[in-house]
Short mmCIF file of C-alpha atoms in Angstrom, two decimals:
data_model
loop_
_atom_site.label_atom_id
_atom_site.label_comp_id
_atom_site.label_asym_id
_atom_site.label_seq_id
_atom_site.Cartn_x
_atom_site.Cartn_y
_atom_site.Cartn_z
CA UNK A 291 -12.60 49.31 9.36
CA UNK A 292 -12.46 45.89 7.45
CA UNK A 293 -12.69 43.12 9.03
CA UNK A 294 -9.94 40.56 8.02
CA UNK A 295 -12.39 37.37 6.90
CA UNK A 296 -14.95 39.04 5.46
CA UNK A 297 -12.40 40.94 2.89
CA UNK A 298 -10.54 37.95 2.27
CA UNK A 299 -14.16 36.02 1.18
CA UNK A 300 -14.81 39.22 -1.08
CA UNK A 301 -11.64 38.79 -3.31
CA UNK A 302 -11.47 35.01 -3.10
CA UNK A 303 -15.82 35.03 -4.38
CA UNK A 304 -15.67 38.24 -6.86
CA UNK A 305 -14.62 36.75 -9.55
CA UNK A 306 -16.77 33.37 -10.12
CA UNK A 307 -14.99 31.94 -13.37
CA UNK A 308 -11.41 32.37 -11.50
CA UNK A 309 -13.10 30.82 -8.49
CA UNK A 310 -14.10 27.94 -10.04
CA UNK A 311 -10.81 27.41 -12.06
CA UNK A 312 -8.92 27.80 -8.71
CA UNK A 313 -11.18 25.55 -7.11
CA UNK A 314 -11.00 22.75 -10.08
CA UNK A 315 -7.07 23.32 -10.19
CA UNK A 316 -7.11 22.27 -6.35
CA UNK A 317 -8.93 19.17 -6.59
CA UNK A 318 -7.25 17.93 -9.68
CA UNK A 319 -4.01 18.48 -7.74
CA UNK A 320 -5.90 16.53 -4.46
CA UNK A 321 -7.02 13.98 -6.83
CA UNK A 322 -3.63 13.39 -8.45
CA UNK A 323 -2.29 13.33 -5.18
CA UNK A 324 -4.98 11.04 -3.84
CA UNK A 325 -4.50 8.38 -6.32
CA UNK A 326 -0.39 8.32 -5.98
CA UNK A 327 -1.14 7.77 -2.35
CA UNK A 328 -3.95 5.32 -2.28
CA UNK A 329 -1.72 3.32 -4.97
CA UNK A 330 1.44 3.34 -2.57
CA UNK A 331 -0.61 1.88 0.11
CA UNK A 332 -2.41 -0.07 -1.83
CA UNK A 333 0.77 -1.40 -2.66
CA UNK A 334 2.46 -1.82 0.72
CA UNK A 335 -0.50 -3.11 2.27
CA UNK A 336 -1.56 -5.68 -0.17
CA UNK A 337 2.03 -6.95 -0.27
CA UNK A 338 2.57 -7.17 3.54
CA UNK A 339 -1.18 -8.89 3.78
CA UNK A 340 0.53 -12.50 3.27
CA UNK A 341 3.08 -11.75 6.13
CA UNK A 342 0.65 -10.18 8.89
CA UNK A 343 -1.51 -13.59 8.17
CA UNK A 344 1.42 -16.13 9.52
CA UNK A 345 1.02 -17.40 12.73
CA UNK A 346 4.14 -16.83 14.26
CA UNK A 347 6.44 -14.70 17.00
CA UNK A 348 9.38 -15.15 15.13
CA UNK A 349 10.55 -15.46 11.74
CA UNK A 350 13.85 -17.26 10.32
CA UNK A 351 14.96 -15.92 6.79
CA UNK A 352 17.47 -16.14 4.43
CA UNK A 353 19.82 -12.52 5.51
CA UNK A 354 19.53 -11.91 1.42
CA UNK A 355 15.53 -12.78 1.51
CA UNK A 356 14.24 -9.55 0.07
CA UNK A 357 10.77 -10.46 -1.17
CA UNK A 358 8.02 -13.08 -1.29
CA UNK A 359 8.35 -12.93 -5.46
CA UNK A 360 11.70 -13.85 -5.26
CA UNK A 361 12.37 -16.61 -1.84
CA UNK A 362 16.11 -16.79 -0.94
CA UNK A 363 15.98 -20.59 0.58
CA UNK A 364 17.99 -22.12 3.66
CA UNK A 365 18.74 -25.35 5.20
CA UNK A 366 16.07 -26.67 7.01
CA UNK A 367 18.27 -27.55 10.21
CA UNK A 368 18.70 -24.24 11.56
CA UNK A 369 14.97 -24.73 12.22
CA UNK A 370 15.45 -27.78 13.89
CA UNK A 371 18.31 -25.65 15.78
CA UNK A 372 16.06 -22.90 17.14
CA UNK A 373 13.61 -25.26 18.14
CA UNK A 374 15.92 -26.13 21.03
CA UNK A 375 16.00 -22.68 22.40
CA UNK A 376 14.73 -21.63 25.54
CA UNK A 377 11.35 -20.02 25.09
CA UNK A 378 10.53 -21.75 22.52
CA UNK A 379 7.11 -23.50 22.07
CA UNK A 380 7.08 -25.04 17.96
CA UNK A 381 8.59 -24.38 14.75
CA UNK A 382 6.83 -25.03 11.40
CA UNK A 383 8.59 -24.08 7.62
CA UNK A 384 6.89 -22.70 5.01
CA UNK A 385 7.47 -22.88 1.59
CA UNK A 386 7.23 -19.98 -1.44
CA UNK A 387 6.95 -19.94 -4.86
CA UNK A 388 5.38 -18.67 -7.94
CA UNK A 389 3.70 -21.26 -10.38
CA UNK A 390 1.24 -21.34 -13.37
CA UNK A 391 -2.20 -21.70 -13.11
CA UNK A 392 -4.21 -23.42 -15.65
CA UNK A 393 -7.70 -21.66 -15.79
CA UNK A 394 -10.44 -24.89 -15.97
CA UNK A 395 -12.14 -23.70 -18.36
CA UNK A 396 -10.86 -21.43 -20.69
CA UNK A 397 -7.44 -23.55 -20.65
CA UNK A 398 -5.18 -20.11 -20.43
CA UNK A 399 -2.25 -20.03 -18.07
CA UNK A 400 -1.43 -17.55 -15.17
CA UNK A 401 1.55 -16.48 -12.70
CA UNK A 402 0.25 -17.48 -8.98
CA UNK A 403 1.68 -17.50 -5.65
CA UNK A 404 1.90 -20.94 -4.18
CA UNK A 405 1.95 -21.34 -0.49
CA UNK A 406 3.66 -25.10 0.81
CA UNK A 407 2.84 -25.45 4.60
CA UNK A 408 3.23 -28.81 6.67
CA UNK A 409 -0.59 -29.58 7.51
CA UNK A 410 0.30 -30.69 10.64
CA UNK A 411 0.60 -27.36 12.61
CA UNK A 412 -0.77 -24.14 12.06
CA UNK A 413 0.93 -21.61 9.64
CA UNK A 414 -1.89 -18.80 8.71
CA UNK A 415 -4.08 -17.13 10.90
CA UNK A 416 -7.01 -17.29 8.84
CA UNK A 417 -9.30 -19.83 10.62
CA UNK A 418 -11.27 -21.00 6.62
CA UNK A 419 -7.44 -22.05 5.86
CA UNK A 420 -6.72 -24.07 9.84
CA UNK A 421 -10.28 -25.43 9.42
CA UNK A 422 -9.79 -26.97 6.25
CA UNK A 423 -6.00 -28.69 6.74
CA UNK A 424 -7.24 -32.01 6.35
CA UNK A 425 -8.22 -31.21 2.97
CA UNK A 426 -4.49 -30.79 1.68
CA UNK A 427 -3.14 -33.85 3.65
CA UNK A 428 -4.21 -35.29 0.64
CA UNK A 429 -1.08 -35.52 -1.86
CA UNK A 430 -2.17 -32.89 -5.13
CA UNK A 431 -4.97 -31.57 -3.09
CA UNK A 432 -4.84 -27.19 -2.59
CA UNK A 433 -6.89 -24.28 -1.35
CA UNK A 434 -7.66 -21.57 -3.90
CA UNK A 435 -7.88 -18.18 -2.71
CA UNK A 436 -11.66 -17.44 -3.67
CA UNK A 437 -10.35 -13.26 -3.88
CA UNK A 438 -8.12 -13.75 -6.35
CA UNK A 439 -8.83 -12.36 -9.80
CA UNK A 440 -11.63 -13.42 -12.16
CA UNK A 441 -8.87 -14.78 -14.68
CA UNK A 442 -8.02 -17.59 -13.25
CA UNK A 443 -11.35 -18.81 -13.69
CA UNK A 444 -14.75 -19.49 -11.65
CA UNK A 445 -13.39 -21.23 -9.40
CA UNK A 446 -15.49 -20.17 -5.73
CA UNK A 447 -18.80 -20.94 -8.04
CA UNK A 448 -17.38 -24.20 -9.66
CA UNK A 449 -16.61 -25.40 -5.82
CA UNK A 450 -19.78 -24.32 -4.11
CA UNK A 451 -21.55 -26.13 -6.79
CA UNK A 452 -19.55 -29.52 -7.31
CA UNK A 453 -17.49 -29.06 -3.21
CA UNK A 454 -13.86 -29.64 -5.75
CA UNK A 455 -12.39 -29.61 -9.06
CA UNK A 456 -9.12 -30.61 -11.10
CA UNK A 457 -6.91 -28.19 -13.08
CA UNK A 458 -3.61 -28.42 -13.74
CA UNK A 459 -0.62 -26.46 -11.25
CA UNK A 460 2.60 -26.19 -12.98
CA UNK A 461 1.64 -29.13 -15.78
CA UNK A 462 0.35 -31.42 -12.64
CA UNK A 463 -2.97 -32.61 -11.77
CA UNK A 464 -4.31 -30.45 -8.90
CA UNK A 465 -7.11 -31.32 -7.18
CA UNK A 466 -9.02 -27.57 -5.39
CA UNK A 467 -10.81 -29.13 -2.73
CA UNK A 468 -11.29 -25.62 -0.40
CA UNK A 469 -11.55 -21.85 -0.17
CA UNK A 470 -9.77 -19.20 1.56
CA UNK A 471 -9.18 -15.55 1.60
CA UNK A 472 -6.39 -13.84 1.47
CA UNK A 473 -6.40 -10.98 -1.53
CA UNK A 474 -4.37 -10.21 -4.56
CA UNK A 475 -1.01 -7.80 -4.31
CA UNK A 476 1.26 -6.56 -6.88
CA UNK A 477 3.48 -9.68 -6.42
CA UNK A 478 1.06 -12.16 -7.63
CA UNK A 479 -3.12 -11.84 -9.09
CA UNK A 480 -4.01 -15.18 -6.84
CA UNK A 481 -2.65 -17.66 -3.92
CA UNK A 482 -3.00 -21.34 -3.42
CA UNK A 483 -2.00 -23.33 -0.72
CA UNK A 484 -0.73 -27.13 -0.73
CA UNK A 485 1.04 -29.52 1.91
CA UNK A 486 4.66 -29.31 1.31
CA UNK A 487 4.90 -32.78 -0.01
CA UNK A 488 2.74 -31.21 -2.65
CA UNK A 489 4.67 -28.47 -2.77
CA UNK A 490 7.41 -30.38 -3.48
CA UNK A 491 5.94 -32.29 -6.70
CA UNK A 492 5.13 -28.32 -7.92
CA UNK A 493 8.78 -27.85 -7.92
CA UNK A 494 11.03 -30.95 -7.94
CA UNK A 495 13.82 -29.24 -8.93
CA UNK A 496 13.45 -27.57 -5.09
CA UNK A 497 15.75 -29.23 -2.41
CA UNK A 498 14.04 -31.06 0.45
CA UNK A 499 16.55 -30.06 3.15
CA UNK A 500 15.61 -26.26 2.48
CA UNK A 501 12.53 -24.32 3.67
CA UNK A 502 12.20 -20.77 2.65
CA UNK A 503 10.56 -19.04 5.90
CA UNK A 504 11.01 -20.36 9.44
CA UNK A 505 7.72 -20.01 11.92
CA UNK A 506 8.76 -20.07 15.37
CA UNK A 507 6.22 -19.77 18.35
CA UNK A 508 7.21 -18.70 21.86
CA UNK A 509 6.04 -20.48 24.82
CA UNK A 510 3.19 -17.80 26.67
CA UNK A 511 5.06 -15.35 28.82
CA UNK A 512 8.21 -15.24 26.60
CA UNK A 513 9.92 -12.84 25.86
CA UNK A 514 10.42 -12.11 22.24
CA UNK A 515 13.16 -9.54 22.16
CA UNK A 516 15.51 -12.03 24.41
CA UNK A 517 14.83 -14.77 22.45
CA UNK A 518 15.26 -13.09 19.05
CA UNK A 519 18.77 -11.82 20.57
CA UNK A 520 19.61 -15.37 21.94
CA UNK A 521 18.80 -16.83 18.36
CA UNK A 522 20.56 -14.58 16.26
CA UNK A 523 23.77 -14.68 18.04
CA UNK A 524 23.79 -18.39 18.18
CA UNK A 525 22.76 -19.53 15.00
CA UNK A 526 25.38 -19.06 11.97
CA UNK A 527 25.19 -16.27 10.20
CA UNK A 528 23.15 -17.86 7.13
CA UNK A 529 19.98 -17.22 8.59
CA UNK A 530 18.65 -13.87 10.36
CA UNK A 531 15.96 -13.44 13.33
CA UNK A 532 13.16 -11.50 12.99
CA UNK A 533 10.09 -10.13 14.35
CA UNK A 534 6.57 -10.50 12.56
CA UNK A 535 6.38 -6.44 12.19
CA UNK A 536 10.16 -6.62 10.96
CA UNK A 537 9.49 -9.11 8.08
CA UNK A 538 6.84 -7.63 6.97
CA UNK A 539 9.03 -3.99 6.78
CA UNK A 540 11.30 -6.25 4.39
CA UNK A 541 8.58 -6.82 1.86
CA UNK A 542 7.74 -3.21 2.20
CA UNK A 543 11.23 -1.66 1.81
CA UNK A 544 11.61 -3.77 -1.59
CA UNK A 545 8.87 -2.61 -2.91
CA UNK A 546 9.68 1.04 -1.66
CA UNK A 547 13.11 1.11 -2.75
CA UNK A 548 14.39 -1.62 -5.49
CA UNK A 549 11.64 -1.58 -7.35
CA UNK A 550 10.26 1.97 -9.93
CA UNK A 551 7.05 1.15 -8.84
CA UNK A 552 7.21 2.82 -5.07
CA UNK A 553 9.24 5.55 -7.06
CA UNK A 554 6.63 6.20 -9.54
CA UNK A 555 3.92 7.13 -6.81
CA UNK A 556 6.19 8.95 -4.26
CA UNK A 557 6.81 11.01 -7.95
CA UNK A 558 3.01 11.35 -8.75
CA UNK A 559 2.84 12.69 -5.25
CA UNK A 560 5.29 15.46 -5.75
CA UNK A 561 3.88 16.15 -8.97
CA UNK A 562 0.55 16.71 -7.73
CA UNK A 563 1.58 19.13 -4.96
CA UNK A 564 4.06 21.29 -7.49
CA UNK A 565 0.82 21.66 -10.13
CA UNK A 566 -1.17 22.83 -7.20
CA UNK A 567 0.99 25.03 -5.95
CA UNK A 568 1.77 26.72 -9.67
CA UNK A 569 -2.07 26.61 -10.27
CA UNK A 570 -2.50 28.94 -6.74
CA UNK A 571 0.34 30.87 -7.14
CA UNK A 572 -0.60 32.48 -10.78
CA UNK A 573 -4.56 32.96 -8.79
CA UNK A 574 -3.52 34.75 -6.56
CA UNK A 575 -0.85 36.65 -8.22
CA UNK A 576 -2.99 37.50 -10.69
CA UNK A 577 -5.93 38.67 -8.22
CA UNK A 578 -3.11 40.92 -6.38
CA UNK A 579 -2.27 41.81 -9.74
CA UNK A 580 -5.70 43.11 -11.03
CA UNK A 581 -6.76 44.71 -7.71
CA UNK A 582 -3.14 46.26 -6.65
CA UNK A 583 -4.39 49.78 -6.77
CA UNK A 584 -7.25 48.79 -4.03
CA UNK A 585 -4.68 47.14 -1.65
CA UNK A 586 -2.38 50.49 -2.64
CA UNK A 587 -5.58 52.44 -1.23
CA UNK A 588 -5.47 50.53 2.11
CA UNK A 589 -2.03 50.92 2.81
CA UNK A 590 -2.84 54.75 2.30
CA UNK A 591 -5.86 54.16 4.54
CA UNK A 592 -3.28 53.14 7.26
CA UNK A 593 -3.56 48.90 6.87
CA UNK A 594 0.00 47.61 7.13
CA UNK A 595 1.55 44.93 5.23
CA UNK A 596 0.75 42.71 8.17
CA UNK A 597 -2.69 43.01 7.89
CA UNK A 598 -2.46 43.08 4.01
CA UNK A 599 -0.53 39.30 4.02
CA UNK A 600 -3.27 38.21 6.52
CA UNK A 601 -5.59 38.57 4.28
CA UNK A 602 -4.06 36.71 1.06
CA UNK A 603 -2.95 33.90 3.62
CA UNK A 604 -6.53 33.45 4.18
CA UNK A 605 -7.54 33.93 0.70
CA UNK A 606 -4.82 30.71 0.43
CA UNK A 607 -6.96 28.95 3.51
CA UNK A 608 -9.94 29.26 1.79
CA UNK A 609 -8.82 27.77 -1.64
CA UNK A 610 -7.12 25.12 0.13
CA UNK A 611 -10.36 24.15 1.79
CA UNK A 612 -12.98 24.77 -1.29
CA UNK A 613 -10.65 22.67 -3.51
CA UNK A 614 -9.92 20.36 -1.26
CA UNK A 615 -13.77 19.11 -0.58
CA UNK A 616 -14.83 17.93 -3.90
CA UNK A 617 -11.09 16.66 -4.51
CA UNK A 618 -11.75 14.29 -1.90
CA UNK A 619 -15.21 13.01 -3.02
CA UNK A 620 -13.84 12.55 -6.50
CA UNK A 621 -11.08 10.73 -5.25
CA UNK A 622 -12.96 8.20 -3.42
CA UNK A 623 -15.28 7.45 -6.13
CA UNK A 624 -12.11 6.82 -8.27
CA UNK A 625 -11.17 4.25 -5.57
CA UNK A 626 -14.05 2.21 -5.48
CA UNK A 627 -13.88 1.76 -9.23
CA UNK A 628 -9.79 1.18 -8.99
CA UNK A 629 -10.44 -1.44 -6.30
CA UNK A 630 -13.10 -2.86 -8.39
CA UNK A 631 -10.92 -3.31 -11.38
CA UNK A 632 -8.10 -4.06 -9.89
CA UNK A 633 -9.08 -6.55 -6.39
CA UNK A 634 -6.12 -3.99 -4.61
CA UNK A 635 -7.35 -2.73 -1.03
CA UNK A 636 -7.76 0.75 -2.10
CA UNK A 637 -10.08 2.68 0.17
CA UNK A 638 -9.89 6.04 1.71
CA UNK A 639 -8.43 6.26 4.99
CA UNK A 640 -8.63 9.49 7.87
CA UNK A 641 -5.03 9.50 8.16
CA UNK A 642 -4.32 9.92 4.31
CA UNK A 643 -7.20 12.64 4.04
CA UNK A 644 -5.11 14.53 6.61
CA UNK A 645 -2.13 14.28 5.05
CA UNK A 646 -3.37 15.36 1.89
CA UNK A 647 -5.30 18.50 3.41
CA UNK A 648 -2.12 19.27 5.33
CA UNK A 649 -0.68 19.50 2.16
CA UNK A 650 -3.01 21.10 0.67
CA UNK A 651 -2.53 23.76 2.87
CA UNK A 652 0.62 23.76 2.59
CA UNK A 653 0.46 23.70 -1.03
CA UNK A 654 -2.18 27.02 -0.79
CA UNK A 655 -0.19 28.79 1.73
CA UNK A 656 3.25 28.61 0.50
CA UNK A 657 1.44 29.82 -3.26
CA UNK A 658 0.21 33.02 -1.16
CA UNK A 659 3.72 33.27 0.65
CA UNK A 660 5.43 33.42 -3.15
CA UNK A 661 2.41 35.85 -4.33
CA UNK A 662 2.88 38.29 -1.25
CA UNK A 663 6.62 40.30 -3.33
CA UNK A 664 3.60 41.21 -5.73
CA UNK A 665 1.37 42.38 -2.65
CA UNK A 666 4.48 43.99 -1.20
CA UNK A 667 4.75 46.08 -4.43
CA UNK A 668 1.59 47.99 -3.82
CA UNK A 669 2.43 51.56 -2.96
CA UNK A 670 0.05 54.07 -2.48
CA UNK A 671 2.34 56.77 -4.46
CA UNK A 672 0.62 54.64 -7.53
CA UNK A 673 -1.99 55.87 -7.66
CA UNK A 674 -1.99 59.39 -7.25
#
């Protein structure tokens, strides 16, 4: 007698050019799949990275705030409101906009994210910004956000040499007195970060009484849940309550949903998996097809059917698993050089290389389960 995984090795090694065309059909489809998923994280994570570095257990908004490329603005008093809550420790506002940067030295202009924060309390949790507050009490003074990309000029060399430098920040004199690091995202290639009196010389056609996100720290032991209940149904309905995690979902659902960009890659993704599965499915149809008088010749032997689909499910296994291995080493060399080129946090992760061998095997199996009507076919009558 046969035994089952030694027989299904035989047909999946006998023929070495189908083998390898299998095998290169799987990792293309891994790698396709691979790069639509690194990309949609890439994505999320790089545009929630600005949100998980606030300081803060709760968060006011505007209800039709959707994104930090396009602020929805409210009146600054409904901070002052929620500052008299119970529970409540501080408030601080932050301001959002995008500006133009004027590169130093090559004179070109570029979209940036501008951060206004009051340099009195703490808004980031990214100890080069706190440590370095001083530095933008000083009206025109910023941070520049030494990970942002090389086009908007030298500017971590230029300060390590010479400790600041002037360039211009929507037609104004800035003055870049510090560093920070934050990273670039699909909303914007670089961040700066100014007092809000700055802030408000960027953009005077901005109204003082309105902030566009509300910090709000709880005193220790607080509950957040009860005071995020207690705040929302007290405060009018112009302004909405949320957690840190729950912003940050905001930011993640726009780019998910309203934009064709989180389309785009879910899409690649599906069209990845469907080319795998085609690219299996005419394998192995076409090994059942070429050796259908041998499997014919073990049914007459007395193998069932059973025994027969066990063995093309594993056939399916073992594709799944010798495409899958140098799709996966591709794939990461294709994100180092996409997070090189692009400054995006692209990097493989555990839990997206088992998602994508799960589907993989999915992809593998359910090829074999569409193959086995061929199998089925195989009657020993044939061949006598």
């Amino acid at each position: 007698m046969f035994r089952k995984t030694p027989l299904a090795w035989l047909q999946v090694t006998r023929e070495k050019t189908r083998l390898a065309v299998a095998i290169a059909g799987i990792a293309f489809a891994d790698i396709l799949i691979f790069v639509q998923l690194g990309f949609r994280d890439a994505l999320f994570d790089s545009a929630i990275k600005p949100h998980q570095s606030l300081q803060t257990d709760l968060v006011l908004i505007n209800p039709q705030f959707e994104t930090f490329a396009a602020v929805k603005s409210f009146k600054r008093d409904r901070l002052y409101q929620a500052q008299g809550f119970e529970g409540v420790k501080s408030v601080t506002s932050l301001h959002i906009d995008i500006g133009r940067w004027r590169n130093p030295t090559n004179r070109t202009t570029r979209a940036i994210l501008i951060f206004g924060v009051d340099p009195g309390n703490i808004t980031f949790n990214l100890p080069d910004v706190n440590k370095q507050l001083d530095k933008i009490q000083m009206f025109n003074h910023a941070l520049f956000d030494q990970s942002s990309r090389p086009e908007y000029g030298d500017i971590a060399q230029i300060i390590q040499k010479e400790s600041s430098l002037e360039t211009e920040l929507n037609k104004r004199n800035i003055q870049v007195s510090g560093l920070f690091t934050l990273g670039t995202s699909f909303t914007a290639d670089g961040n700066v970060i100014v007092s809000d009196s700055t802030f408000m010389n960027l953009f005077p056609e901005r109204k003082t009484d309105e902030i566009d996100v509300g910090l709000i720290t709880l005193k220790p032991g607080a509950d957040i849940k009860k005071v995020q209940s207690m705040l929302q149904a007290t405060l009018p309905n112009d302004v909405k309550v949320l957690t840190l995690a729950e912003f940050a979902e905001i930011e993640k659902a726009y780019w998910a949903n309203a934009t064709p960009i989180g389309f785009i890659f879910g899409f690649g993704t599906i069209i990845g998996f469907i080319v795998g599965l085609i690219i299996v499915y005419q394998i192995l149809y076409s090994d059942v097809s070429d050796h259908l008088a041998e499997y014919a010749t073990l049914k007459a032997m007395g193998y069932s059917d059973r025994y027969l689909v066990g063995v093309l499910i594993q056939e399916a296994l073992l594709l799944a698993v010798l495409g899958f291995l140098p799709g996966i080493v591709i794939a990461n060399g294709m994100y180092s050089l996409a997070q090189s080129a692009t400054l995006l946090p692209i990097i493989m992760t555990t839990n997206r290389a088992v998602v994508v061998l799960g589907l993989t095997i999915v992809m593998c199996t359910g090829s074999g389960a569409i193959a086995l009507r061929k199998l089925q076919s195989a009657d020993p009558a044939d061949i006598f």
